[in-house]
Coordinates of C-alpha atoms in Angstrom, one line a residue:
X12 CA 0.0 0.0 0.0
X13 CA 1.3 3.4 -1.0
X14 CA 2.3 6.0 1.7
X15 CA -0.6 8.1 0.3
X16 CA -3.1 5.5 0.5
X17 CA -1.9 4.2 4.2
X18 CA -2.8 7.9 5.2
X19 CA -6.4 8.1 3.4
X20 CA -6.7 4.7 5.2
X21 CA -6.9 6.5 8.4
X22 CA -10.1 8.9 7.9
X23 CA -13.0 7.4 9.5
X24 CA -16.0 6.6 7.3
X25 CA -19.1 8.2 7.1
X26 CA -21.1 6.3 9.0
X27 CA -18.3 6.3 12.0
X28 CA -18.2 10.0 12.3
X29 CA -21.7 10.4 11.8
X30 CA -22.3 9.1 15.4
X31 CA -19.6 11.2 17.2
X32 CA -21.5 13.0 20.0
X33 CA -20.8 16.5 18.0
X34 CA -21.9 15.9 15.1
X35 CA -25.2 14.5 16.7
X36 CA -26.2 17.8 18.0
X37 CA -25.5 19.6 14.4
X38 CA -27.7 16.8 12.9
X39 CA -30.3 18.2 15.7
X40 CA -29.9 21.4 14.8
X41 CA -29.8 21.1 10.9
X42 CA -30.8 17.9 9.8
X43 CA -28.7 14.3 8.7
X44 CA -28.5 15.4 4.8
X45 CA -27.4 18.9 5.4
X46 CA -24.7 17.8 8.1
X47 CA -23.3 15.0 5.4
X48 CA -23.2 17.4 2.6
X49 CA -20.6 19.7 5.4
X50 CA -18.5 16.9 6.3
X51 CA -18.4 15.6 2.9
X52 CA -16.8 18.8 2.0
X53 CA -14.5 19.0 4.8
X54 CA -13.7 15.3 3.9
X55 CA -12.5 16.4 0.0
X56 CA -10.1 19.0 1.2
X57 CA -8.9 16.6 3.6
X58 CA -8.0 13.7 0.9
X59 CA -7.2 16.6 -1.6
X60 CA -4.4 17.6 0.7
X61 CA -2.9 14.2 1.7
X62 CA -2.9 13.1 -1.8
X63 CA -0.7 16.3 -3.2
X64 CA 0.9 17.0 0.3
X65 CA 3.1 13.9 1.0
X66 CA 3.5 15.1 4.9
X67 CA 0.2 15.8 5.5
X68 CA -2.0 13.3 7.7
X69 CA -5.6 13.2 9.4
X70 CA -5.9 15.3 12.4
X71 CA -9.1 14.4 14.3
X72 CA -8.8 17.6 16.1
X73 CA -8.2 19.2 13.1
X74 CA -10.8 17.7 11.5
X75 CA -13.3 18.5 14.0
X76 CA -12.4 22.1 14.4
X77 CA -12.7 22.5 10.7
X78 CA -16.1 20.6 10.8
X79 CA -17.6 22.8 13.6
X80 CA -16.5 26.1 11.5
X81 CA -18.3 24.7 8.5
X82 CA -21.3 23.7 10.6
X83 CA -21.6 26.9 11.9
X84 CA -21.3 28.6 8.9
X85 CA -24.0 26.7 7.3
X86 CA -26.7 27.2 10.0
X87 CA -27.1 30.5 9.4
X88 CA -29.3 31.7 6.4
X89 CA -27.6 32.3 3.1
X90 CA -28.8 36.1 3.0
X91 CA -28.0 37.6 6.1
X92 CA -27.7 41.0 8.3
X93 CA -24.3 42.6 7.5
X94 CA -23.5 46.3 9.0
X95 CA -22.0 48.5 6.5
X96 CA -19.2 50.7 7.4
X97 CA -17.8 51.5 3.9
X98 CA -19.6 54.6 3.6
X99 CA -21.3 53.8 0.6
X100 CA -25.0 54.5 1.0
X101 CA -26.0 52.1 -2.3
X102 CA -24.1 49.5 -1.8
X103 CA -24.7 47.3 -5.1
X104 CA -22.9 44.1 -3.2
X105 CA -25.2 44.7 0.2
X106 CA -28.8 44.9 -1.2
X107 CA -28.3 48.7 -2.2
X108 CA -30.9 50.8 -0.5
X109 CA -32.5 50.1 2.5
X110 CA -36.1 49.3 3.5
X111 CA -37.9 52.0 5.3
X112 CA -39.4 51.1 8.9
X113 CA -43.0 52.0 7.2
X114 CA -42.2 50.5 4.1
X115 CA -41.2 47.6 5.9
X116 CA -44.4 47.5 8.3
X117 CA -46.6 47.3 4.9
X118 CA -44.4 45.0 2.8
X119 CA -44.6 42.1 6.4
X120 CA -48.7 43.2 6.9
X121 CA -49.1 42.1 3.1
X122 CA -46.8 39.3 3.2
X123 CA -48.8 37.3 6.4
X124 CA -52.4 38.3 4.9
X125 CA -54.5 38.0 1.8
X126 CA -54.8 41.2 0.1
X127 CA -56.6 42.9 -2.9
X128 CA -54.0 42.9 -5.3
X129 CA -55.9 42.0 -7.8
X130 CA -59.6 42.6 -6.7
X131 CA -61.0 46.0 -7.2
X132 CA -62.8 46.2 -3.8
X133 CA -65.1 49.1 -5.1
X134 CA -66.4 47.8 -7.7
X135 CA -65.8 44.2 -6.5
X136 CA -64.5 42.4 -9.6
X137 CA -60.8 41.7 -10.8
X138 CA -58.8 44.8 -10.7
X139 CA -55.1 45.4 -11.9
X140 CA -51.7 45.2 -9.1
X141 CA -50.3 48.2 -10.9
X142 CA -53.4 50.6 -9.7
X143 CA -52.1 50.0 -6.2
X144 CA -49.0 53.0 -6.9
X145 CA -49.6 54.2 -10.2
X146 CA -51.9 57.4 -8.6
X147 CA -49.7 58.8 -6.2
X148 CA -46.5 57.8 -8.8
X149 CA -47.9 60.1 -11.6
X150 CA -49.1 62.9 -8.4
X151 CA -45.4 63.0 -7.9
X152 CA -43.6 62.7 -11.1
X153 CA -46.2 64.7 -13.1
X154 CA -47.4 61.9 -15.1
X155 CA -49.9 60.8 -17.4
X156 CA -49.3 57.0 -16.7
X157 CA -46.8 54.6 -15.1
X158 CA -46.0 51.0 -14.8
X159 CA -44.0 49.2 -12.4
X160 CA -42.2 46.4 -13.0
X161 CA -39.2 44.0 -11.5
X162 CA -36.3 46.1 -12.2
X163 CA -34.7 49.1 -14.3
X164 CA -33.3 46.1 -16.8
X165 CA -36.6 44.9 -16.9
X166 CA -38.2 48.4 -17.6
X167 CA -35.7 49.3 -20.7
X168 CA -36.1 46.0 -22.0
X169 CA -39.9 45.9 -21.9
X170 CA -39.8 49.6 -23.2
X171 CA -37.8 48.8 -26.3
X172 CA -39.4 45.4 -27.2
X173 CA -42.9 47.0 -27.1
X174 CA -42.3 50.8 -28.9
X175 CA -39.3 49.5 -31.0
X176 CA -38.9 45.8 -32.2
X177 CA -37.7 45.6 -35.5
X178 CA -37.4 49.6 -35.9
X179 CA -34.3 51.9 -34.8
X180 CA -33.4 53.4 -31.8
X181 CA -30.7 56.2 -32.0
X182 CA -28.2 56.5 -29.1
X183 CA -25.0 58.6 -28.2
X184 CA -21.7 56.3 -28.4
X185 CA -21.0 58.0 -25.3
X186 CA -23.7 56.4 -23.6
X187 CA -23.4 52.4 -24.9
X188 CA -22.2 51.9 -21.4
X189 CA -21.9 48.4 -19.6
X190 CA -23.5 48.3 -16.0
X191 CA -23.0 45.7 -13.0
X192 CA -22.9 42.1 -14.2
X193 CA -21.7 43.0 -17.5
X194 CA -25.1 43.7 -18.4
X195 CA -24.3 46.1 -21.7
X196 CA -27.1 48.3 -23.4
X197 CA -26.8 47.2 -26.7
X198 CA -27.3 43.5 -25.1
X199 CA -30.6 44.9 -24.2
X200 CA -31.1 46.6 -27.4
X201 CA -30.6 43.4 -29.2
X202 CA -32.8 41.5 -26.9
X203 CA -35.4 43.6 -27.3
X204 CA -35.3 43.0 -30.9
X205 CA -35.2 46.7 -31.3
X206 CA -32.4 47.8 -34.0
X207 CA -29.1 50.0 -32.1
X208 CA -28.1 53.2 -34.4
X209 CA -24.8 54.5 -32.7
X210 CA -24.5 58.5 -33.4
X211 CA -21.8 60.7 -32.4
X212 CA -18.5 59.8 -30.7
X213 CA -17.0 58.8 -27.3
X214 CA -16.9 61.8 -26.0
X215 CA -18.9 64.6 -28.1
X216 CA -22.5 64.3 -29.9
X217 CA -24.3 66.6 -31.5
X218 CA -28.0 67.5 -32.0
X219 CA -27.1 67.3 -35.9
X220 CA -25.4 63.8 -35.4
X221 CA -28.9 62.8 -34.2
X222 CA -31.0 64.6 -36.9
X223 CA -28.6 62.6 -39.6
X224 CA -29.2 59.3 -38.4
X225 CA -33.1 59.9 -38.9
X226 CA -34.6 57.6 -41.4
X227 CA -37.8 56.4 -42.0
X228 CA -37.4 53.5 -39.8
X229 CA -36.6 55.2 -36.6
X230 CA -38.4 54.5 -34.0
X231 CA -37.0 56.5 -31.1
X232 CA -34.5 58.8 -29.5
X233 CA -32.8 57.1 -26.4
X234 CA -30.8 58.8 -23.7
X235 CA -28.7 56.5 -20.8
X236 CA -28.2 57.3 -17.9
X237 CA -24.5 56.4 -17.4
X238 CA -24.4 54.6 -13.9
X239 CA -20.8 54.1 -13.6
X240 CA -19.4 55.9 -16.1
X241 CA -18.2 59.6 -16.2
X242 CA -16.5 61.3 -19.3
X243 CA -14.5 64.7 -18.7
X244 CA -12.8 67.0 -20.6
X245 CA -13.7 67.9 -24.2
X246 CA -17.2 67.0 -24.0
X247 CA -20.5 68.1 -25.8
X248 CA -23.7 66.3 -25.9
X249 CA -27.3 67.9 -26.4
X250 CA -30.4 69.1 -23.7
X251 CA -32.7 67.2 -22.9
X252 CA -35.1 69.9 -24.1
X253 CA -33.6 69.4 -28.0
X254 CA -33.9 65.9 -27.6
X255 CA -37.3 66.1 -27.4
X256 CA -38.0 68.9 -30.1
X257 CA -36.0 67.0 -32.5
X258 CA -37.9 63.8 -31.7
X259 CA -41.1 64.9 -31.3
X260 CA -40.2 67.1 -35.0
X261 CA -40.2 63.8 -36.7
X262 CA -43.1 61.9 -35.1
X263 CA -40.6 60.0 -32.8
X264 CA -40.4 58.8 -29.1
X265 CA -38.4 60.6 -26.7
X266 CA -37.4 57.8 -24.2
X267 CA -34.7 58.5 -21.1
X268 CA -33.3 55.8 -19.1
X269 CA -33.4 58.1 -15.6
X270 CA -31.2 55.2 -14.1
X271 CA -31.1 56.5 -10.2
X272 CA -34.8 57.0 -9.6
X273 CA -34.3 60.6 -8.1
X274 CA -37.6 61.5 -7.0
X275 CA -37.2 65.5 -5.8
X276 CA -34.7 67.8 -7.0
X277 CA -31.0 67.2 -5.8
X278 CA -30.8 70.3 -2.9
X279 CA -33.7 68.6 -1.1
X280 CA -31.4 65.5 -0.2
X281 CA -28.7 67.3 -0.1
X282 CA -26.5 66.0 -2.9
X283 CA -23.7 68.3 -4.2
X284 CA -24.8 70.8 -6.9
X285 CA -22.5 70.0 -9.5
X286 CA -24.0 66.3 -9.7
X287 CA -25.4 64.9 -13.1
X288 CA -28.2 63.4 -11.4
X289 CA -31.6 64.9 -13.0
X290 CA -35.2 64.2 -11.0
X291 CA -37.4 62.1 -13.0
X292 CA -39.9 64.9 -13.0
X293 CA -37.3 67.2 -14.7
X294 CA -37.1 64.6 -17.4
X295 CA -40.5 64.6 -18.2
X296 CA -40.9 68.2 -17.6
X297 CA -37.9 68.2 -20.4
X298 CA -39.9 66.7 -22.7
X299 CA -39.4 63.1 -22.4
X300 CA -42.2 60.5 -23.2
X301 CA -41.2 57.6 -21.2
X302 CA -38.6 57.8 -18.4
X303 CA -37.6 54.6 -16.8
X304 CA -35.8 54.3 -13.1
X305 CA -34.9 52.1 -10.2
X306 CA -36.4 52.0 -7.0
X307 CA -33.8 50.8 -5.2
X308 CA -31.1 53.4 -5.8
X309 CA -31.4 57.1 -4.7
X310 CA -35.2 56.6 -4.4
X311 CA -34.7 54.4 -1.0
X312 CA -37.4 51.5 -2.2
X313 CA -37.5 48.2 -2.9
X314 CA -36.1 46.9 -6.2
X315 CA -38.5 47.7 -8.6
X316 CA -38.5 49.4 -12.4
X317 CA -40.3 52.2 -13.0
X318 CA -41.5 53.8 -16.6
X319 CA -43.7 56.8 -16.8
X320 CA -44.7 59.0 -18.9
X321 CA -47.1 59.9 -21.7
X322 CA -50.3 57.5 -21.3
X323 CA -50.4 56.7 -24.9
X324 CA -46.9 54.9 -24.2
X325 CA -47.2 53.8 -21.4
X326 CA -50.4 52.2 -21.8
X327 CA -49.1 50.3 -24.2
X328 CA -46.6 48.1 -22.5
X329 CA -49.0 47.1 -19.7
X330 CA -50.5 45.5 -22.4
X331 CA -47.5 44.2 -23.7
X332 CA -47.3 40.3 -23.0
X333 CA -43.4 41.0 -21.5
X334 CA -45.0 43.0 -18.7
X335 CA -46.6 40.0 -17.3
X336 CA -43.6 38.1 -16.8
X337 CA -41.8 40.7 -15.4
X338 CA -44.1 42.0 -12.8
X339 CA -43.9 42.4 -9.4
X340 CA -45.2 40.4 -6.2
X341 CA -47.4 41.8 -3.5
X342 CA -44.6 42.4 -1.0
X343 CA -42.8 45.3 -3.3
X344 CA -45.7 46.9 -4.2
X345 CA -46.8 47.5 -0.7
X346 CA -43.1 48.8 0.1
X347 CA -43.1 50.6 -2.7
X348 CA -46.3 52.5 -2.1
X349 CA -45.3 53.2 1.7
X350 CA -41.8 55.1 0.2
X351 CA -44.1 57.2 -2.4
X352 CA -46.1 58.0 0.7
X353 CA -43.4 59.0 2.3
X354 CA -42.4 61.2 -0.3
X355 CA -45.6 62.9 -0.3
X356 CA -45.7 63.7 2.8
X357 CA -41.8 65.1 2.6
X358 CA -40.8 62.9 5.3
X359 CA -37.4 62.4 3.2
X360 CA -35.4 61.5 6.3
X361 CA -37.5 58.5 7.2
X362 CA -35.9 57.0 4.2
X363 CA -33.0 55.5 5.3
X364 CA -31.0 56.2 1.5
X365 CA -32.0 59.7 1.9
X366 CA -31.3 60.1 5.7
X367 CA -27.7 58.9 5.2
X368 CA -26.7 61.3 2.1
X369 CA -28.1 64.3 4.1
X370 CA -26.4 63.5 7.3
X371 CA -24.1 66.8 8.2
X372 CA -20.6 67.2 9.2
X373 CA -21.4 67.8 12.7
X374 CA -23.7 65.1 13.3
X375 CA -21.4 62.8 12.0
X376 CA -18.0 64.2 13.4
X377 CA -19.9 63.6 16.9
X378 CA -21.0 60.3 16.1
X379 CA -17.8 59.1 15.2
X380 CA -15.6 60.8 18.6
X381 CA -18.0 58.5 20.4
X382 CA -17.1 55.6 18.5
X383 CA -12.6 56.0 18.7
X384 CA -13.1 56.8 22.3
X385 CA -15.3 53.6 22.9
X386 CA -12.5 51.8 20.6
X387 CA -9.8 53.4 22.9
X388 CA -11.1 52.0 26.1
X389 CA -11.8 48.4 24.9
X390 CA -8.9 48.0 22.1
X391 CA -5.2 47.5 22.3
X392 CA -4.8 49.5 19.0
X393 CA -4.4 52.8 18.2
X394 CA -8.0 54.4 17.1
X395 CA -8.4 57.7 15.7
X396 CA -11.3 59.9 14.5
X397 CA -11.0 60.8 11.2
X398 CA -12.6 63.0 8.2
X399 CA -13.0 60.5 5.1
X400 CA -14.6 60.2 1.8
X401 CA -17.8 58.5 1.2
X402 CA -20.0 57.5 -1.6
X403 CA -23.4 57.5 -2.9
X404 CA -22.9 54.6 -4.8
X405 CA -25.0 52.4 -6.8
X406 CA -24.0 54.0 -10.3
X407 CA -25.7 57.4 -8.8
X408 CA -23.5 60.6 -8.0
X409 CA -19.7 58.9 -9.1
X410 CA -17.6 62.0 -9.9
X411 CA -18.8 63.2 -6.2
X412 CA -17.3 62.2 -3.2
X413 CA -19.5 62.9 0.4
X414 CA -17.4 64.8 3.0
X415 CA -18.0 62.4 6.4
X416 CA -16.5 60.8 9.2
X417 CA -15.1 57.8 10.2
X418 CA -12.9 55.7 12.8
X419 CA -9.3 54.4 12.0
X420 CA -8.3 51.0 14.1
X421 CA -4.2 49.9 13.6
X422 CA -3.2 46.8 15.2
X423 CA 0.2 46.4 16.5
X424 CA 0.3 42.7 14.6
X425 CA -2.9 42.2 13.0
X426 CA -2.9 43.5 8.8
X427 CA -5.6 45.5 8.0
X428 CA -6.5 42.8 5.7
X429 CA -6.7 40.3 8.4
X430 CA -8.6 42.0 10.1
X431 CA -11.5 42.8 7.7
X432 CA -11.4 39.0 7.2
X433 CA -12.3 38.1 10.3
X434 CA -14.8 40.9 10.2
X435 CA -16.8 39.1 8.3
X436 CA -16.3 35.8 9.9
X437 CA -18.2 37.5 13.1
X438 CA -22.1 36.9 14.3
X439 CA -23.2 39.7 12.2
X440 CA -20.1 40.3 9.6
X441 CA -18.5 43.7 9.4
X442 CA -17.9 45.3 6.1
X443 CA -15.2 48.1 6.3
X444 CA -12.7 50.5 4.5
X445 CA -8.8 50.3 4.6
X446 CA -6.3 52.5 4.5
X447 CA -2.3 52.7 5.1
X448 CA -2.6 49.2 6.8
X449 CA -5.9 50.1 8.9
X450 CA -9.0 49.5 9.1
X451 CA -11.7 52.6 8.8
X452 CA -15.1 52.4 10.2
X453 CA -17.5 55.3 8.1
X454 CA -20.2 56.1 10.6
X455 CA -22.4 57.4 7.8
X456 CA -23.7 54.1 6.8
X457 CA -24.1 52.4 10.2
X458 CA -27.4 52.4 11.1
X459 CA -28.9 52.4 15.0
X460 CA -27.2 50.1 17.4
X461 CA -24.5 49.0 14.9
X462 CA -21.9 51.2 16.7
X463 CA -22.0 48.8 19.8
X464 CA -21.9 45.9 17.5
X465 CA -18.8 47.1 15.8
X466 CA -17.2 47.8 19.3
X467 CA -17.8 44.3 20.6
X468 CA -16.7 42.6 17.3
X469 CA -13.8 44.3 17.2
X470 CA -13.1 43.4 20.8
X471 CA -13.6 39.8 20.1
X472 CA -11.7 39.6 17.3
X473 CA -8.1 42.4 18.7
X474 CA -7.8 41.3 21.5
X475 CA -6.3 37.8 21.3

């Protein structure tokens, strides 16, 4: 028998570990099949490592150590709570924007009960989900009709496959851009089965390179909201206004891709003047005939897509047999509806998105003396208080940086990196900024109670 084989020899068998007295109580906790399916894995790295290592062996303790980590791991839930101290409001990676209390109140009322979602309880016959938020959407976006559906994607593409298949859509080169996921808009285009007629270049378009590329197959004039992607310098590109003139000129569609879902002007929500970010109501009020939008970016909803505009249009897709497929449960459309209400009522900083991005310097500065000197008293580290840069993130707002404040932790031993590791390895994982070999705790994005949490964590995990 080889040396290798003499070694694999030695791990127990299934059946033998599965009656250890701790692995018993994990089988309790999560059930025989689940528990296997752990060990199995533990078991493959094992025999993976004795059969390329020639001095490694089996370790029971080892092994068991390893087991109980995996086991642990796996009984909690795949999604779970994680505190944010990046300082980026819309985190793309963390579920972007957060619920609102009401929101969230409607969205678990809805969930535990039947509802009318599709019963008109007036007239007391079938009704239609979308009548639930398209009043108070139009009241404050100043439209003639809307439509909600599962997500911005999911709004372009039902947009240009039911006011553009087989007919040309004109769009800036400057604003082909590719979001998260590598999820391009002339993908979409194509999907759509609408036809992509790039005008202008990179960085400069015209009103006149638009005009040119009008033939009598064009269907519509499409502007992008560019997420991401920031061009500076030498730069030219059209108003919104001569979009819509120039469309509207030829008997076209007008359609913008609003991209952040800004619901109120900028200087209500304090984001910096110089920002690109345009209100969906200025779009419209532009001249725009459909304007799509997340809900989940600077709006502060649920996910969601959202197109409004003229009812002629709109209309249209809701009869579209797309929209049907990619409509939205009950749950979002009650969360929905309680962040529109919210926004009627002005009551901006009950939005968590909005709360965070008008935070001010003083508020925060405060916050974040209270955190270092809490750090000071329970860490062997140095801790600092510190002015840093946050973001609003999610594709909204990316040539600004937000003026805030934050907490800088330097271990004597520990990396930074190792550090943030084992961050995230904690009851409810950390996720943190690092610079010049520390760590950096934004108080910005840490919502109530989190500040004690991040204390004991780090605690638990310095002072070893």
């Amino acid at each position: 028998m080889s040396d290798s084989r003499q070694r694999l020899s030695e791990i127990p068998g299934m059946d033998i570990i599965l009656n250890y007295d701790w692995v018993q109580s994990w089988i309790d906790k999560l059930g025989r099949i689940r528990v296997k399916h752990v060990i199995n894995s533990e078991l493959s790295v094992i025999r993976r490592s004795i059969i390329e290592d020639k001095s490694a062996e089996f370790s029971h303790a080892s092994f068991k150590s390893s087991c109980l980590s995996a086991l642990a791991f796996a009984s909690h839930s795949g999604l779970r709570h994680v505190i944010n101290a990046s300082g980026v409001v819309i985190h793309t990676n963390l579920g972007r924007s957060l619920i609102a209390p009401e929101a969230v109140k409607e969205m678990s009322a809805i969930a535990a009960h039947y509802s009318n979602l599709e019963y008109d309880l007036k007239a007391g016959s079938r009704g239609q989900r979308n009548s639930h938020i398209e009043e108070i959407l139009c009241t404050l976006t100043g439209a003639e009709s809307s439509l909600v559906v599962n997500n911005n994607a999911g709004a372009v593409m039902l947009a240009l496959s039911a006011l553009a298949k087989g007919r040309e859509v004109i769009v800036s080169r400057g604003e082909l851009v590719e979001i998260g996921g590598s999820f391009r808009i002339p993908d979409i285009m194509e999907l759509s089965g609408a036809k992509l007629v790039e005008v202008g270049t990179t960085n400069r378009t015209h009103l006149h390179d638009y005009e040119r590329a009008i033939t009598e197959n064009t269907s519509m004039l499409l502007k992008v909201h560019p997420s991401n992607f920031r061009i500076e310098g030498f730069t030219a590109s059209p108003e919104r206004k001569e979009l819509a003139r120039l469309a509207h000129e030829h008997g076209l569609i007008f359609m913008e891709d609003a991209g952040s879902g800004l619901m109120v002007d900028g200087d209500e929500i304090n984001l910096p003047a110089n920002t690109n970010e345009i209100s969906i109501k200025s779009c419209l009020d532009c001249g725009a005939d459909v304007v799509t939008f997340s809900g989940d970016k600077i709006l502060g909803g649920p996910q969601i897509g959202g197109i409004v505009g003229r009812r002629e249009f709109v209309d249209k897709l809701k009869r579209y047999p797309m929209a049907r497929a990619l409509r939205v449960d009950k749950v979002t459309i009650a969360g929905f509806e309680a962040t529109l209400r919210l926004y009627a009522q002005g009551l901006y900083d009950e939005i968590p998105t909005l709360r965070m991005l008008r935070l001010d310097d003083e508020t925060m500065r405060k916050r974040a003396e209270a955190l270092a000197e809490k750090l000071s008293q329970t860490l062997t580290a140095e801790v600092h208080c510190i002015e840093v840069e946050d973001a609003t993130g999610g594709g909204s707002c990316p040539e600004i940086m937000l003026k805030g404040w934050g907490v800088s932790v330097k271990h004597n031993v520990m990396s930074a990196g190792h550090i943030q590791k084992l961050l995230r390895f904690v009851d409810v994982p950390i996720l943190c900024g690092a610079k010049d070999d520390e760590i950096v705790i934004h108080v910005r994005t840490l919502q109530e109670g989190e500040d004690e949490i991040v204390a004991d964590a780090l605690a638990g995990v310095m002072n070893v």
